[in-house]
Short mmCIF file of C-alpha atoms in Angstrom, two decimals:
data_model
loop_
_atom_site.label_atom_id
_atom_site.label_comp_id
_atom_site.label_asym_id
_atom_site.label_seq_id
_atom_site.Cartn_x
_atom_site.Cartn_y
_atom_site.Cartn_z
CA MET A 1 7.85 -13.65 -19.78
CA PHE A 2 7.11 -16.19 -22.54
CA GLY A 3 4.35 -18.77 -22.52
CA LEU A 4 3.71 -22.11 -24.17
CA ILE A 5 0.21 -23.52 -24.66
CA GLY A 6 0.27 -27.27 -25.23
CA HIS A 7 -1.62 -30.48 -24.63
CA SER A 8 -1.11 -34.22 -24.27
CA THR A 9 -0.85 -36.57 -27.23
CA SER A 10 -3.85 -38.65 -26.10
CA PHE A 11 -6.55 -38.83 -23.45
CA GLU A 12 -4.77 -41.64 -21.61
CA ALA A 13 -1.47 -39.76 -21.63
CA ALA A 14 -3.25 -36.70 -20.27
CA ARG A 15 -4.78 -38.67 -17.43
CA ARG A 16 -1.39 -40.12 -16.47
CA LYS A 17 0.22 -36.69 -16.44
CA ALA A 18 -2.64 -35.23 -14.40
CA LEU A 19 -2.07 -37.90 -11.76
CA GLU A 20 1.64 -37.06 -11.63
CA LEU A 21 0.83 -33.38 -11.15
CA GLY A 22 -1.71 -34.06 -8.41
CA PHE A 23 -4.86 -33.18 -10.37
CA ASP A 24 -6.62 -36.35 -9.23
CA HIS A 25 -10.16 -34.98 -9.71
CA ILE A 26 -9.46 -34.40 -13.41
CA ALA A 27 -7.36 -37.51 -13.95
CA GLU A 28 -10.13 -39.79 -12.75
CA GLY A 29 -12.81 -38.16 -14.92
CA ASP A 30 -14.10 -39.33 -18.28
CA LEU A 31 -13.74 -37.38 -21.52
CA ASP A 32 -16.79 -35.24 -20.71
CA VAL A 33 -15.10 -34.12 -17.49
CA TRP A 34 -12.00 -33.17 -19.45
CA CYS A 35 -14.11 -31.26 -21.96
CA SER A 36 -15.25 -28.94 -19.15
CA ALA A 37 -11.89 -28.76 -17.34
CA PRO A 38 -10.24 -25.30 -17.38
CA PRO A 39 -6.66 -24.74 -18.60
CA GLN A 40 -3.90 -25.08 -16.02
CA LEU A 41 -0.63 -23.22 -15.63
CA VAL A 42 1.42 -26.22 -14.59
CA GLU A 43 5.03 -25.14 -14.74
CA HIS A 44 7.41 -22.16 -14.57
CA VAL A 45 10.83 -22.34 -16.20
CA GLU A 46 13.96 -20.23 -16.62
CA VAL A 47 16.03 -20.26 -19.81
CA THR A 48 19.49 -18.75 -20.38
CA SER A 49 20.67 -17.89 -23.88
CA LEU A 50 24.16 -18.39 -25.27
CA THR A 51 24.37 -14.61 -25.06
CA GLY A 52 23.95 -14.83 -21.27
CA LYS A 53 20.46 -13.37 -21.15
CA THR A 54 18.02 -15.17 -18.83
CA ILE A 55 14.24 -15.12 -19.26
CA GLN A 56 11.30 -16.69 -17.44
CA GLY A 57 8.47 -18.68 -18.95
CA ALA A 58 5.38 -20.72 -18.16
CA TYR A 59 3.75 -23.82 -19.61
CA ILE A 60 -0.05 -23.86 -19.83
CA ASP A 61 -1.86 -27.13 -20.46
CA SER A 62 -5.05 -26.40 -22.36
CA CYS A 63 -6.60 -29.66 -21.08
CA PHE A 64 -7.35 -30.39 -24.72
CA VAL A 65 -6.71 -33.89 -26.10
CA PRO A 66 -6.87 -35.06 -29.74
CA GLU A 67 -10.01 -37.08 -28.98
CA MET A 68 -11.84 -33.74 -28.74
CA LEU A 69 -11.12 -32.71 -32.34
CA SER A 70 -14.54 -33.87 -33.51
CA ARG A 71 -16.18 -31.58 -30.94
CA PHE A 72 -15.86 -28.25 -32.71
CA LYS A 73 -17.16 -25.99 -29.94
CA THR A 74 -15.13 -27.77 -27.26
CA ALA A 75 -11.88 -27.54 -29.22
CA ARG A 76 -12.45 -23.85 -29.91
CA ARG A 77 -13.28 -23.12 -26.27
CA LYS A 78 -10.21 -24.97 -25.01
CA VAL A 79 -7.80 -22.88 -27.06
CA LEU A 80 -9.47 -19.56 -26.33
CA ASN A 81 -9.64 -20.28 -22.58
CA ALA A 82 -5.93 -21.13 -22.53
CA MET A 83 -5.13 -17.89 -24.37
CA GLU A 84 -7.22 -15.96 -21.87
CA LEU A 85 -5.31 -17.54 -18.97
CA ALA A 86 -1.95 -16.66 -20.56
CA GLN A 87 -3.01 -13.03 -20.97
CA LYS A 88 -4.35 -12.80 -17.42
CA LYS A 89 -0.99 -14.09 -16.14
CA GLY A 90 0.70 -11.17 -17.87
CA ILE A 91 2.68 -13.29 -20.31
CA ASN A 92 4.25 -11.14 -23.04
CA ILE A 93 4.34 -13.66 -25.90
CA THR A 94 2.75 -17.12 -25.97
CA ALA A 95 3.15 -19.82 -28.62
CA LEU A 96 0.32 -22.13 -29.61
CA GLY A 97 1.66 -25.68 -29.85
CA GLY A 98 0.41 -28.96 -31.29
CA PHE A 99 -3.25 -28.99 -32.30
CA THR A 100 -3.90 -25.63 -30.61
CA SER A 101 -2.41 -23.69 -33.54
CA ILE A 102 -4.24 -25.91 -36.05
CA ILE A 103 -7.53 -25.27 -34.24
CA PHE A 104 -6.78 -21.55 -34.17
CA GLU A 105 -6.19 -21.43 -37.93
CA ASN A 106 -8.86 -23.86 -39.13
CA PHE A 107 -11.66 -22.69 -36.83
CA ASN A 108 -10.96 -19.00 -37.48
CA LEU A 109 -10.69 -18.04 -33.84
CA LEU A 110 -9.91 -14.46 -34.81
CA LYS A 111 -13.68 -13.96 -34.81
CA HIS A 112 -13.74 -14.66 -31.06
CA GLN A 113 -11.54 -11.97 -29.54
CA THR A 114 -13.67 -11.42 -26.41
CA ILE A 115 -13.69 -14.26 -23.87
CA ARG A 116 -16.02 -13.51 -20.97
CA SER A 117 -14.72 -10.14 -19.71
CA THR A 118 -11.34 -10.40 -21.46
CA THR A 119 -10.52 -8.96 -24.86
CA LEU A 120 -7.62 -10.98 -26.21
CA GLU A 121 -4.64 -8.93 -27.35
CA TRP A 122 -3.50 -10.73 -30.49
CA GLU A 123 0.01 -9.29 -30.29
CA ARG A 124 0.58 -11.49 -27.23
CA PHE A 125 0.28 -14.72 -29.27
CA THR A 126 2.09 -16.48 -32.10
CA THR A 127 1.49 -19.78 -33.88
CA GLY A 128 5.24 -20.35 -34.07
CA ASN A 129 4.93 -21.40 -37.72
CA THR A 130 7.72 -19.16 -39.00
CA HIS A 131 10.36 -20.84 -36.86
CA THR A 132 8.91 -24.26 -37.71
CA ALA A 133 9.11 -23.50 -41.44
CA TRP A 134 12.70 -22.28 -41.10
CA VAL A 135 13.74 -25.35 -39.10
CA ILE A 136 12.17 -27.77 -41.60
CA SER A 137 13.81 -25.93 -44.49
CA ARG A 138 17.19 -26.14 -42.76
CA GLN A 139 16.62 -29.84 -42.07
CA VAL A 140 16.30 -30.36 -45.82
CA GLU A 141 19.50 -28.40 -46.48
CA ILE A 142 21.52 -30.12 -43.74
CA ASN A 143 20.34 -33.72 -44.04
CA ALA A 144 19.97 -34.27 -47.78
CA PRO A 145 23.77 -34.04 -48.31
CA LEU A 146 24.34 -36.50 -45.44
CA LEU A 147 22.48 -39.07 -47.56
CA GLY A 148 24.34 -38.17 -50.74
CA ILE A 149 21.40 -36.22 -52.15
CA ASP A 150 22.51 -33.22 -54.22
CA LEU A 151 19.71 -30.68 -53.89
CA SER A 152 20.66 -29.06 -57.19
CA LYS A 153 19.68 -32.36 -58.84
CA ALA A 154 16.87 -33.30 -56.47
CA ARG A 155 13.10 -33.30 -56.72
CA VAL A 156 11.52 -32.23 -53.42
CA ALA A 157 7.87 -32.97 -52.68
CA VAL A 158 5.99 -30.85 -50.15
CA VAL A 159 2.84 -32.59 -48.94
CA GLY A 160 0.53 -29.92 -47.58
CA ALA A 161 2.13 -27.29 -49.79
CA THR A 162 -0.63 -24.68 -49.45
CA GLY A 163 -0.73 -24.57 -45.64
CA ASP A 164 0.99 -21.84 -43.64
CA ILE A 165 4.15 -23.88 -42.99
CA GLY A 166 4.04 -25.73 -46.31
CA SER A 167 3.86 -22.60 -48.44
CA ALA A 168 6.73 -21.02 -46.50
CA VAL A 169 8.87 -24.12 -47.01
CA CYS A 170 8.07 -24.00 -50.74
CA ARG A 171 9.21 -20.36 -50.91
CA TRP A 172 12.47 -21.17 -49.14
CA LEU A 173 13.23 -24.25 -51.22
CA THR A 174 12.66 -22.53 -54.54
CA GLN A 175 14.39 -19.24 -53.70
CA ARG A 176 17.18 -20.26 -51.33
CA THR A 177 18.28 -23.83 -52.05
CA GLY A 178 18.36 -24.18 -55.84
CA ILE A 179 16.52 -27.52 -55.91
CA LYS A 180 15.98 -29.06 -59.33
CA GLU A 181 12.20 -29.27 -59.04
CA LEU A 182 9.46 -28.66 -56.50
CA LEU A 183 6.56 -31.12 -56.40
CA MET A 184 3.48 -29.68 -54.70
CA VAL A 185 0.77 -31.82 -53.11
CA ALA A 186 -2.38 -30.55 -51.41
CA ARG A 187 -6.10 -31.28 -51.30
CA GLN A 188 -7.45 -28.15 -52.98
CA GLN A 189 -6.53 -27.32 -56.56
CA GLN A 190 -7.00 -23.53 -56.65
CA PRO A 191 -4.62 -22.71 -53.78
CA LEU A 192 -2.03 -24.95 -55.46
CA THR A 193 -2.47 -23.09 -58.74
CA ASP A 194 -2.13 -19.77 -56.93
CA LEU A 195 1.04 -20.92 -55.15
CA ARG A 196 2.61 -22.16 -58.37
CA GLU A 197 1.90 -18.79 -59.96
CA GLU A 198 3.45 -16.98 -56.98
CA LEU A 199 6.57 -19.17 -57.08
CA GLY A 200 6.88 -19.04 -60.85
CA GLY A 201 7.16 -22.80 -61.13
CA GLY A 202 6.73 -26.19 -59.54
CA ARG A 203 4.61 -29.17 -60.51
CA ILE A 204 1.21 -30.00 -59.02
CA LEU A 205 0.84 -33.73 -58.42
CA SER A 206 -1.21 -36.17 -56.42
CA LEU A 207 0.48 -37.94 -53.51
CA ASP A 208 0.70 -41.20 -55.45
CA GLU A 209 2.35 -39.40 -58.35
CA ALA A 210 4.78 -37.36 -56.26
CA LEU A 211 6.19 -39.98 -53.88
CA PRO A 212 7.97 -42.19 -56.46
CA GLU A 213 9.65 -39.14 -58.03
CA ALA A 214 10.80 -37.38 -54.88
CA ASP A 215 14.32 -37.56 -53.49
CA VAL A 216 13.11 -35.57 -50.49
CA VAL A 217 9.59 -35.55 -49.05
CA VAL A 218 8.52 -32.83 -46.62
CA TRP A 219 5.28 -33.80 -44.92
CA VAL A 220 3.39 -30.91 -43.32
CA ALA A 221 -0.19 -32.12 -43.81
CA SER A 222 -2.56 -34.13 -41.66
CA MET A 223 -1.91 -37.77 -42.33
CA PRO A 224 -4.85 -40.08 -43.13
CA ARG A 225 -5.11 -42.85 -40.55
CA THR A 226 -5.22 -45.54 -43.20
CA LEU A 227 -2.18 -44.29 -45.09
CA GLU A 228 0.74 -46.65 -45.62
CA ILE A 229 3.70 -45.81 -47.82
CA ASP A 230 5.41 -48.59 -49.75
CA ALA A 231 9.14 -47.91 -49.42
CA ASP A 232 9.80 -50.01 -52.51
CA ARG A 233 8.20 -47.27 -54.63
CA LEU A 234 10.42 -44.52 -53.21
CA GLN A 235 13.75 -43.24 -54.48
CA LYS A 236 16.85 -44.64 -52.79
CA PRO A 237 18.11 -42.81 -50.89
CA CYS A 238 15.04 -40.86 -49.82
CA LEU A 239 14.85 -38.28 -47.04
CA MET A 240 11.39 -37.97 -45.47
CA ILE A 241 10.86 -35.13 -43.02
CA ASP A 242 7.85 -35.57 -40.77
CA GLY A 243 6.75 -32.02 -40.11
CA GLY A 244 3.15 -32.88 -39.24
CA TYR A 245 1.51 -33.50 -35.91
CA PRO A 246 1.51 -36.05 -34.38
CA LYS A 247 4.82 -37.30 -35.74
CA ASN A 248 4.15 -40.87 -36.84
CA LEU A 249 5.40 -41.00 -40.42
CA ASP A 250 8.03 -43.60 -39.54
CA SER A 251 5.27 -46.06 -38.62
CA ARG A 252 3.58 -45.59 -42.02
CA VAL A 253 6.54 -46.43 -44.23
CA ALA A 254 6.35 -50.10 -45.18
CA GLY A 255 9.71 -51.62 -45.98
CA GLU A 256 13.29 -50.72 -45.16
CA GLY A 257 16.54 -49.68 -46.75
CA GLY A 258 17.46 -46.31 -48.15
CA VAL A 259 14.48 -44.45 -46.66
CA HIS A 260 15.35 -42.15 -43.77
CA VAL A 261 12.56 -40.57 -41.71
CA LEU A 262 13.44 -37.53 -39.60
CA LYS A 263 11.16 -35.79 -37.14
CA GLY A 264 10.70 -32.33 -38.58
CA GLY A 265 10.29 -29.00 -36.84
CA ILE A 266 12.12 -30.02 -33.66
CA VAL A 267 15.02 -28.12 -32.13
CA GLU A 268 17.47 -28.82 -29.34
CA PHE A 269 18.64 -26.22 -26.85
CA GLY A 270 22.28 -26.06 -25.82
CA SER A 271 21.63 -26.82 -22.13
CA ASP A 272 19.01 -28.52 -19.97
CA ILE A 273 15.78 -26.68 -19.25
CA GLY A 274 14.22 -27.44 -15.89
CA TRP A 275 10.82 -28.59 -17.11
CA THR A 276 8.89 -31.85 -17.25
CA MET A 277 6.21 -31.11 -19.83
CA MET A 278 8.24 -32.05 -22.93
CA GLU A 279 8.05 -35.65 -21.70
CA ILE A 280 4.41 -35.51 -22.83
CA ALA A 281 5.59 -34.89 -26.39
CA GLU A 282 7.82 -37.99 -26.21
CA MET A 283 11.00 -36.12 -27.07
CA GLU A 284 14.20 -38.16 -27.13
CA LYS A 285 15.85 -35.54 -24.91
CA PRO A 286 12.90 -33.90 -23.12
CA GLN A 287 15.11 -31.54 -21.10
CA ARG A 288 16.54 -29.98 -24.27
CA GLN A 289 14.32 -30.78 -27.25
CA MET A 290 11.06 -29.05 -28.13
CA PHE A 291 8.81 -28.18 -31.02
CA ALA A 292 10.13 -25.24 -33.02
CA CYS A 293 6.81 -23.43 -32.56
CA PHE A 294 7.39 -23.39 -28.78
CA ALA A 295 10.94 -22.18 -29.30
CA GLU A 296 9.61 -19.22 -31.32
CA ALA A 297 8.04 -17.74 -28.18
CA ILE A 298 11.33 -18.18 -26.31
CA LEU A 299 13.24 -16.50 -29.14
CA LEU A 300 10.81 -13.59 -29.35
CA GLU A 301 11.15 -13.04 -25.59
CA PHE A 302 14.96 -13.14 -25.88
CA GLU A 303 14.70 -10.56 -28.67
CA ALA A 304 12.10 -8.46 -26.80
CA CYS A 305 9.95 -8.78 -29.91
CA HIS A 306 6.49 -8.98 -28.37
CA THR A 307 4.32 -9.33 -31.44
CA ASN A 308 2.18 -11.92 -33.19
CA PHE A 309 5.17 -12.80 -35.34
CA SER A 310 3.46 -15.78 -36.99
CA TRP A 311 -0.16 -15.02 -37.66
CA GLY A 312 -2.85 -15.94 -40.18
CA ARG A 313 -2.25 -17.99 -43.32
CA ASN A 314 0.46 -17.59 -45.95
CA ASN A 315 1.98 -14.52 -44.33
CA ILE A 316 5.41 -16.05 -43.67
CA THR A 317 8.08 -14.18 -45.61
CA LEU A 318 11.70 -15.15 -46.25
CA GLU A 319 12.74 -12.04 -44.32
CA LYS A 320 10.86 -13.24 -41.22
CA MET A 321 12.41 -16.69 -41.62
CA ASP A 322 15.86 -15.09 -41.80
CA PHE A 323 15.19 -13.10 -38.62
CA ILE A 324 13.92 -15.99 -36.54
CA GLY A 325 16.55 -18.36 -37.94
CA ALA A 326 19.39 -16.02 -36.99
CA ALA A 327 17.90 -15.61 -33.52
CA SER A 328 17.57 -19.39 -33.18
CA MET A 329 21.27 -19.95 -33.79
CA ARG A 330 22.36 -16.92 -31.76
CA HIS A 331 20.52 -18.04 -28.63
CA GLY A 332 21.60 -21.68 -28.71
CA PHE A 333 19.13 -23.81 -30.69
CA THR A 334 20.15 -26.47 -33.20
CA THR A 335 17.94 -28.42 -35.61
CA LEU A 336 17.33 -32.14 -35.23
CA ASN A 337 19.37 -34.10 -37.78
CA LEU A 338 20.22 -37.62 -38.95
CA GLN A 339 23.85 -37.60 -37.82
CA GLY A 340 23.25 -39.81 -34.80
CA GLN A 341 21.11 -42.30 -36.74
CA LEU A 342 23.72 -42.61 -39.49
CA GLN A 343 26.59 -43.06 -37.03
CA ALA A 344 24.64 -45.77 -35.18
CA ALA A 345 23.89 -47.57 -38.45
CA ALA A 346 27.54 -47.46 -39.48
CA ALA A 347 28.80 -48.76 -36.12
#
């Protein structure tokens, strides 16, 4: 069995969903009530691969909401409690979705392996970042040509280049796609210098310097609330892949014409899945679309690969991306692309 640990996009959205599910006592509570609420296994699903193999899964809501991010101990407790519940339910491999994986990485939850009487078995959990990195990389390869962007002549900026997903995307772009130049943007200088040395190239720039030069922008960093991007300063055409969370890059780009924003790290399954929880994530096709990190747990269960496939920072190799990418296609997932947007615009 696979598991998915997720959460709502906001406190209000969480309260609405709790009402729908019949958790009235939680739905009517204030944020402090939600801070003490335990995780809930809210849904069981069944998924059938293109190969014909059928597996079972479960969705666990951590009862975390983004408004809790400033409460360090609460955020940490929410994720660990949800992981404990997944293990107690006997789930073989569980993916951490949304902010749960960010909390796990940034708050170093590896130091907290024992939760009450349970010792967490790390091999039962994955961040899903390898599949996300592969999907974003493929979105660059597939969608740039649709806009007339020749990657062999293109400059590609990765914003958040030193993160787990960002560094993996940088490795793929430089070693697999033959891009003209990689532009690397991140907050801390030393990790950028180390990454450039590992890759044997690439330019380190600030965001303001990189955006006007980039034909493709891959955004995998937390986005400042005050950020607005002036489309007039961008290349035309420009492909912008929003691989961050939440996905709101399209609302930050001021201006129109020639700038195409695509939600990054999202995949679509070949048939409907009988769940309701993807509606929380505001997917266009909630019965088929999901975050690639969630899909990683499904793929690992299909492959009977029960291991913490994506774990720690900067451990994503091209070989692991090849493995999970091949599994993704074999079992019926496709990457989100611009084809529909472009056809609608041309009609």
